[in-house]
Coordinates of C-alpha atoms in Angstrom, one line a residue:
Chain A
M1 CA 0.0 0.0 0.0
S2 CA 1.3 3.4 -0.8
E3 CA 1.8 5.3 2.4
D4 CA -1.1 3.5 4.0
R5 CA -3.7 4.9 1.7
P6 CA -6.4 2.4 0.8
V7 CA -7.7 1.6 -2.6
G8 CA -11.2 3.0 -3.1
I9 CA -14.1 0.8 -4.3
V10 CA -17.1 2.0 -6.4
L11 CA -20.1 -0.3 -6.9
V12 CA -22.3 0.5 -9.9
S13 CA -25.7 -1.1 -10.3
H14 CA -28.8 -0.3 -12.2
S15 CA -30.5 -0.2 -8.8
A16 CA -29.7 2.2 -6.0
Q17 CA -30.8 -0.4 -3.5
V18 CA -28.7 -3.1 -5.0
A19 CA -25.6 -0.9 -5.0
A20 CA -26.1 0.3 -1.5
S21 CA -26.9 -3.2 -0.2
V22 CA -23.9 -4.8 -1.8
A23 CA -21.7 -2.1 -0.4
E24 CA -23.1 -2.8 3.1
L25 CA -22.7 -6.5 2.6
A26 CA -19.1 -6.3 1.5
K27 CA -18.1 -4.0 4.3
G28 CA -20.0 -6.2 6.8
L29 CA -18.3 -9.4 5.6
A30 CA -14.9 -7.7 5.6
G31 CA -15.1 -7.1 9.3
G32 CA -12.7 -4.3 10.1
A33 CA -13.0 -2.7 6.7
S34 CA -14.1 0.7 8.0
A35 CA -10.9 2.2 6.6
V36 CA -11.8 1.1 3.1
P37 CA -13.8 3.8 1.3
V38 CA -16.7 2.1 -0.5
A39 CA -19.3 4.1 -2.5
P40 CA -22.4 2.9 -4.2
A41 CA -23.5 4.5 -7.5
G42 CA -26.9 2.9 -8.2
G43 CA -29.7 3.8 -10.5
T44 CA -30.3 7.1 -12.2
E45 CA -30.2 10.5 -10.6
G46 CA -33.9 10.6 -10.6
G47 CA -34.0 7.4 -8.5
G48 CA -35.1 5.1 -11.4
L49 CA -33.4 2.0 -12.7
G50 CA -30.4 2.7 -15.0
T51 CA -27.0 4.2 -14.9
S52 CA -25.9 7.7 -14.0
A53 CA -22.5 9.0 -15.2
E54 CA -22.8 11.8 -12.7
L55 CA -23.3 9.5 -9.7
I56 CA -20.4 7.3 -10.9
S57 CA -18.1 10.3 -11.2
A58 CA -19.1 11.6 -7.8
A59 CA -18.7 8.2 -6.1
A60 CA -15.3 7.7 -7.6
A61 CA -14.1 11.1 -6.5
S62 CA -15.5 10.4 -2.9
V63 CA -13.4 7.2 -2.5
D64 CA -10.2 8.4 -4.1
R65 CA -7.4 8.5 -1.6
G66 CA -4.6 8.5 -4.2
A67 CA -4.1 4.7 -4.3
G68 CA -6.5 4.1 -7.2
V69 CA -10.1 3.2 -7.5
A70 CA -11.6 -0.2 -8.4
V71 CA -15.0 0.1 -10.1
L72 CA -17.3 -3.0 -10.1
T73 CA -20.5 -3.0 -12.2
D74 CA -23.5 -5.2 -12.8
L75 CA -24.4 -5.2 -16.5
G76 CA -25.2 -3.4 -19.7
S77 CA -25.2 0.3 -19.5
A78 CA -23.3 0.2 -16.1
V79 CA -20.4 -1.4 -17.9
L80 CA -20.6 0.8 -21.0
T81 CA -20.9 4.0 -19.0
V82 CA -17.8 3.3 -16.9
K83 CA -15.9 2.4 -20.1
A84 CA -17.0 5.5 -21.8
L85 CA -16.1 7.7 -18.8
L86 CA -12.6 6.0 -18.7
A87 CA -12.3 6.8 -22.4
E88 CA -13.1 10.5 -21.7
G89 CA -9.8 10.7 -19.8
D90 CA -10.7 13.3 -17.2
E91 CA -14.0 12.2 -15.7
L92 CA -12.7 9.7 -13.2
P93 CA -9.8 10.0 -10.7
E94 CA -6.3 9.0 -12.0
G95 CA -5.8 5.3 -11.3
T96 CA -9.5 4.4 -11.7
R97 CA -10.0 0.9 -13.2
L98 CA -13.0 -1.1 -14.3
V99 CA -12.6 -4.4 -12.7
D100 CA -13.9 -7.5 -14.5
A101 CA -15.6 -9.4 -11.7
P102 CA -18.9 -10.8 -10.6
F103 CA -20.7 -8.0 -8.8
V104 CA -21.5 -9.4 -5.3
E105 CA -18.7 -11.9 -4.9
G106 CA -16.2 -9.5 -6.5
A107 CA -17.2 -6.6 -4.2
V108 CA -16.7 -8.7 -1.1
A109 CA -13.3 -9.9 -2.4
A110 CA -12.3 -6.4 -3.4
V111 CA -13.2 -4.8 0.0
V112 CA -11.6 -7.6 2.0
T113 CA -8.4 -7.4 0.0
A114 CA -8.3 -3.6 0.2
A115 CA -8.8 -3.8 3.9
A116 CA -5.7 -6.0 4.2
G117 CA -3.8 -3.1 2.7
A118 CA -3.4 -4.4 -0.8
D119 CA -2.7 -2.2 -3.8
L120 CA -5.0 -1.8 -6.9
D121 CA -3.5 -4.7 -8.8
A122 CA -4.1 -7.1 -5.9
V123 CA -7.6 -5.8 -5.3
E124 CA -8.4 -6.3 -9.0
A125 CA -6.9 -9.8 -9.0
A126 CA -8.9 -10.8 -6.0
A127 CA -12.1 -9.5 -7.4
A128 CA -11.5 -11.2 -10.8
E129 CA -10.7 -14.5 -9.0
A130 CA -14.2 -14.6 -7.7
Y131 CA -15.2 -15.7 -11.2
G132 CA -13.3 -18.9 -10.7
Y133 CA -15.3 -20.0 -7.6
R134 CA -17.9 -22.6 -8.9
K135 CA -21.0 -23.1 -6.8
V136 CA -21.9 -26.6 -8.1
Chain B
M1 CA -18.5 22.6 -46.8
L2 CA -20.2 22.0 -43.5
D3 CA -19.6 24.4 -40.6
A4 CA -20.4 24.3 -36.9
D5 CA -23.8 25.8 -37.6
F6 CA -24.7 22.8 -39.9
F7 CA -23.7 20.4 -37.1
R8 CA -25.8 22.4 -34.5
R9 CA -28.8 22.2 -36.9
W10 CA -28.2 18.4 -37.4
M11 CA -28.3 17.9 -33.6
R12 CA -31.4 20.0 -33.2
T13 CA -33.1 18.1 -36.0
A14 CA -32.1 14.8 -34.4
A15 CA -33.5 16.0 -31.1
A16 CA -36.8 17.0 -32.7
S17 CA -37.0 13.7 -34.6
V18 CA -36.2 11.6 -31.4
D19 CA -38.9 13.6 -29.6
R20 CA -41.4 12.9 -32.3
E21 CA -40.6 9.2 -32.6
A22 CA -39.9 8.5 -28.9
E23 CA -43.1 6.4 -28.4
R24 CA -42.3 4.3 -31.5
L25 CA -38.8 3.6 -30.2
T26 CA -40.1 2.7 -26.8
A27 CA -42.7 0.4 -28.3
L28 CA -40.0 -1.4 -30.3
D29 CA -37.9 -1.6 -27.1
S30 CA -40.8 -3.1 -25.1
A31 CA -40.9 -6.0 -27.6
I32 CA -37.2 -7.1 -27.1
G33 CA -35.7 -4.7 -24.5
D34 CA -36.7 -2.9 -21.3
A35 CA -39.1 -0.4 -22.9
D36 CA -37.1 2.8 -22.2
H37 CA -35.2 3.5 -25.4
G38 CA -37.5 6.4 -26.6
S39 CA -37.7 8.1 -23.2
N40 CA -34.0 7.7 -22.6
L41 CA -33.0 9.1 -25.9
R42 CA -35.5 11.9 -25.6
R43 CA -33.9 12.9 -22.3
G44 CA -30.4 12.7 -23.8
F45 CA -31.2 14.7 -27.0
T46 CA -33.2 17.3 -25.1
A47 CA -30.0 17.8 -23.0
V48 CA -28.0 18.1 -26.2
A49 CA -30.2 20.8 -27.6
T50 CA -30.2 22.7 -24.3
A51 CA -26.4 22.5 -24.0
L52 CA -25.9 23.7 -27.5
E53 CA -28.1 26.7 -26.8
K54 CA -26.1 27.6 -23.7
E55 CA -22.7 27.0 -25.2
A56 CA -22.0 27.4 -28.9
P57 CA -18.9 25.5 -30.0
D58 CA -17.5 27.2 -33.1
T59 CA -16.2 24.0 -34.8
P60 CA -18.0 20.9 -36.1
G61 CA -15.8 18.7 -33.9
G62 CA -16.7 20.9 -30.9
V63 CA -20.4 20.5 -31.5
L64 CA -20.2 16.7 -31.7
I65 CA -18.0 16.4 -28.7
L66 CA -20.3 18.5 -26.5
A67 CA -23.3 16.5 -27.8
G68 CA -21.6 13.2 -27.1
R69 CA -20.7 14.3 -23.6
Q70 CA -24.4 15.2 -22.9
L71 CA -25.6 11.8 -24.1
I72 CA -23.1 9.9 -21.9
S73 CA -24.2 11.8 -18.8
T74 CA -27.9 12.0 -19.2
V75 CA -29.4 9.0 -21.1
G76 CA -29.2 6.5 -18.3
G77 CA -29.2 3.4 -20.5
A78 CA -26.7 1.7 -22.8
S79 CA -27.6 3.9 -25.7
G80 CA -26.0 6.9 -23.8
P81 CA -22.4 5.7 -23.8
L82 CA -22.9 4.1 -27.2
Y83 CA -24.3 7.3 -29.0
G84 CA -22.0 9.4 -26.8
T85 CA -19.0 7.5 -28.1
L86 CA -20.2 7.7 -31.7
L87 CA -20.4 11.5 -31.6
R88 CA -17.4 12.1 -29.4
R89 CA -15.1 9.9 -31.5
A90 CA -16.4 11.5 -34.7
G91 CA -15.9 15.0 -33.2
K92 CA -12.4 14.2 -32.1
A93 CA -11.6 12.8 -35.6
L94 CA -12.8 16.2 -37.1
G95 CA -10.3 18.0 -34.9
D96 CA -10.5 21.8 -34.8
A97 CA -11.3 22.4 -38.4
A98 CA -13.8 25.3 -38.9
E99 CA -15.4 23.5 -41.8
V100 CA -15.3 20.0 -43.1
D101 CA -16.4 18.4 -46.4
E102 CA -18.6 15.3 -46.8
E103 CA -15.6 13.0 -47.2
E104 CA -14.1 14.1 -43.9
L105 CA -17.5 13.7 -42.2
A106 CA -17.8 10.2 -43.6
A107 CA -14.3 9.3 -42.3
A108 CA -15.1 10.8 -38.9
L109 CA -18.4 8.9 -38.6
R110 CA -16.6 5.7 -39.5
A111 CA -14.1 6.4 -36.7
G112 CA -17.2 6.9 -34.4
V113 CA -18.8 3.6 -35.5
E114 CA -15.5 1.8 -34.9
G115 CA -15.5 3.3 -31.4
V116 CA -19.0 2.0 -30.8
M117 CA -18.0 -1.4 -32.0
A118 CA -15.0 -1.5 -29.6
L119 CA -17.1 -0.2 -26.7
G120 CA -20.0 -2.6 -27.1
G121 CA -18.3 -5.5 -28.7
A122 CA -20.9 -5.7 -31.4
A123 CA -20.3 -6.6 -35.1
P124 CA -22.6 -6.2 -38.1
G125 CA -25.4 -8.7 -38.0
D126 CA -25.7 -8.7 -34.2
K127 CA -29.0 -6.8 -34.4
T128 CA -27.7 -3.5 -33.0
M129 CA -27.3 0.2 -34.0
I130 CA -24.2 -1.0 -36.0
D131 CA -26.5 -2.6 -38.6
A132 CA -27.9 0.9 -39.5
L133 CA -24.8 3.0 -38.9
M134 CA -22.3 0.9 -40.9
P135 CA -24.2 0.8 -44.2
A136 CA -25.0 4.5 -43.7
V137 CA -21.3 5.4 -43.3
D138 CA -20.4 3.2 -46.3
A139 CA -23.1 5.0 -48.5
L140 CA -22.2 8.5 -47.3
G141 CA -19.6 8.7 -50.1
T142 CA -22.4 8.8 -52.6
G143 CA -24.4 11.4 -50.8
F144 CA -26.7 12.1 -47.8
G145 CA -29.8 10.7 -49.4
A146 CA -28.0 7.4 -50.0
A147 CA -26.8 7.3 -46.4
R148 CA -30.4 7.8 -45.2
A149 CA -31.7 5.0 -47.5
A150 CA -28.9 2.7 -46.4
A151 CA -29.6 3.3 -42.7
E152 CA -33.3 2.7 -43.1
E153 CA -32.7 -0.5 -45.1
G154 CA -30.1 -1.6 -42.5
A155 CA -32.6 -1.0 -39.6
A156 CA -35.4 -2.9 -41.5
A157 CA -32.9 -5.7 -42.1
T158 CA -32.6 -6.3 -38.4
V159 CA -36.1 -7.8 -38.2
P160 CA -35.1 -11.4 -39.0
L161 CA -31.9 -11.3 -37.0
R162 CA -31.3 -12.9 -33.7
A163 CA -30.0 -10.4 -31.1
R164 CA -26.5 -11.2 -29.9
K165 CA -25.8 -8.1 -27.8
G166 CA -27.5 -6.3 -25.0
R167 CA -30.7 -7.0 -23.1
A168 CA -32.4 -8.5 -26.3
S169 CA -29.8 -11.2 -26.5
Y170 CA -31.3 -12.9 -23.4
L171 CA -34.4 -13.5 -25.5
G172 CA -32.5 -15.7 -28.0
E173 CA -34.8 -16.9 -30.8
R174 CA -37.7 -14.8 -29.4
S175 CA -35.8 -11.7 -30.5
V176 CA -36.3 -12.7 -34.2
G177 CA -39.1 -10.9 -36.0
H178 CA -38.7 -7.5 -34.2
Q179 CA -36.9 -4.5 -35.6
D180 CA -34.0 -3.4 -33.4
P181 CA -34.7 -0.2 -31.5
G182 CA -31.1 0.9 -31.6
A183 CA -30.8 0.4 -35.4
T184 CA -34.1 2.4 -35.7
S185 CA -32.9 5.4 -33.7
S186 CA -29.6 5.3 -35.6
A187 CA -31.6 5.5 -38.8
L188 CA -33.4 8.6 -37.3
L189 CA -30.0 10.2 -36.6
I190 CA -28.8 9.6 -40.2
A191 CA -32.2 10.8 -41.6
A192 CA -31.8 14.0 -39.5
L193 CA -28.3 14.5 -41.1
A194 CA -29.8 14.1 -44.6
E195 CA -32.7 16.4 -43.7
T196 CA -30.2 19.1 -42.5
A197 CA -28.2 18.8 -45.7
E198 CA -31.3 19.0 -47.9
A199 CA -32.5 22.1 -46.1
D200 CA -29.1 23.5 -46.9
G201 CA -29.3 22.5 -50.6
E202 CA -26.2 20.3 -50.2

């Protein structure tokens, strides 16, 4: 970890409730993860289902401590909006990365790993690894 | 030659057309999507029209970049980042030229379409906006009217296709027999371009 600064985590879902609940779940399961900044960016600004570029930018800015920001998304427009914002260049903090991971499992893995003091590469790897865990 | 004012009028015409056709787009989207394409695009293009009134970029590229930025931030569905990327990439390709010719516009739109394909991972035949945009860009070399006809034919040709991208892809075979809403709105955007050029006597 660079000078004890934690990686920030942003959770983007089509639903405000899903994003907020997954954030709560991940922090809860990570135990002493209070030091890890986690921000949900769910739904549209009007409270409907969808994706808001403004909410994503604000969430990423709010969790940026200078060690990078890992963004996890659910599907469709959430993925495309984050990719488009990254392509813009100046809409998200430097060191922001879209992490290819399952939403719930990846969020838990990311927060736990960040809480252990890992850097952005390790957080990304842990979240992506959640794809490899088969349930049956 | 096409100047910034031409591009502002194109975007205004597109906004009016999306507003007029929003219900039809949403009806198409309710068959194979999540029934919000018309309302999402209406919100996005209304924001484009408002932004262009407040701020008047003085180059064609500047107009498209501002419009694309508005679509990414306000649409709320996948069509926002997709159309946003189309216009932004095209705008960046035009650079800071004060006027561009049809050939330069065609090349810029091709760069935009390639950006959309890279972002969404769609190829021609996947039943997406690409199926209207790609033939339109190919036809633009022979004129605006040809581009409009090619986009409309491309949109109509999505009816028998099976969706391989986006929400409609979950429907598998059941997506067959419906015109793709994204290809339909793309045809509107190209028709607005042709209309703007015709009004100009281009």
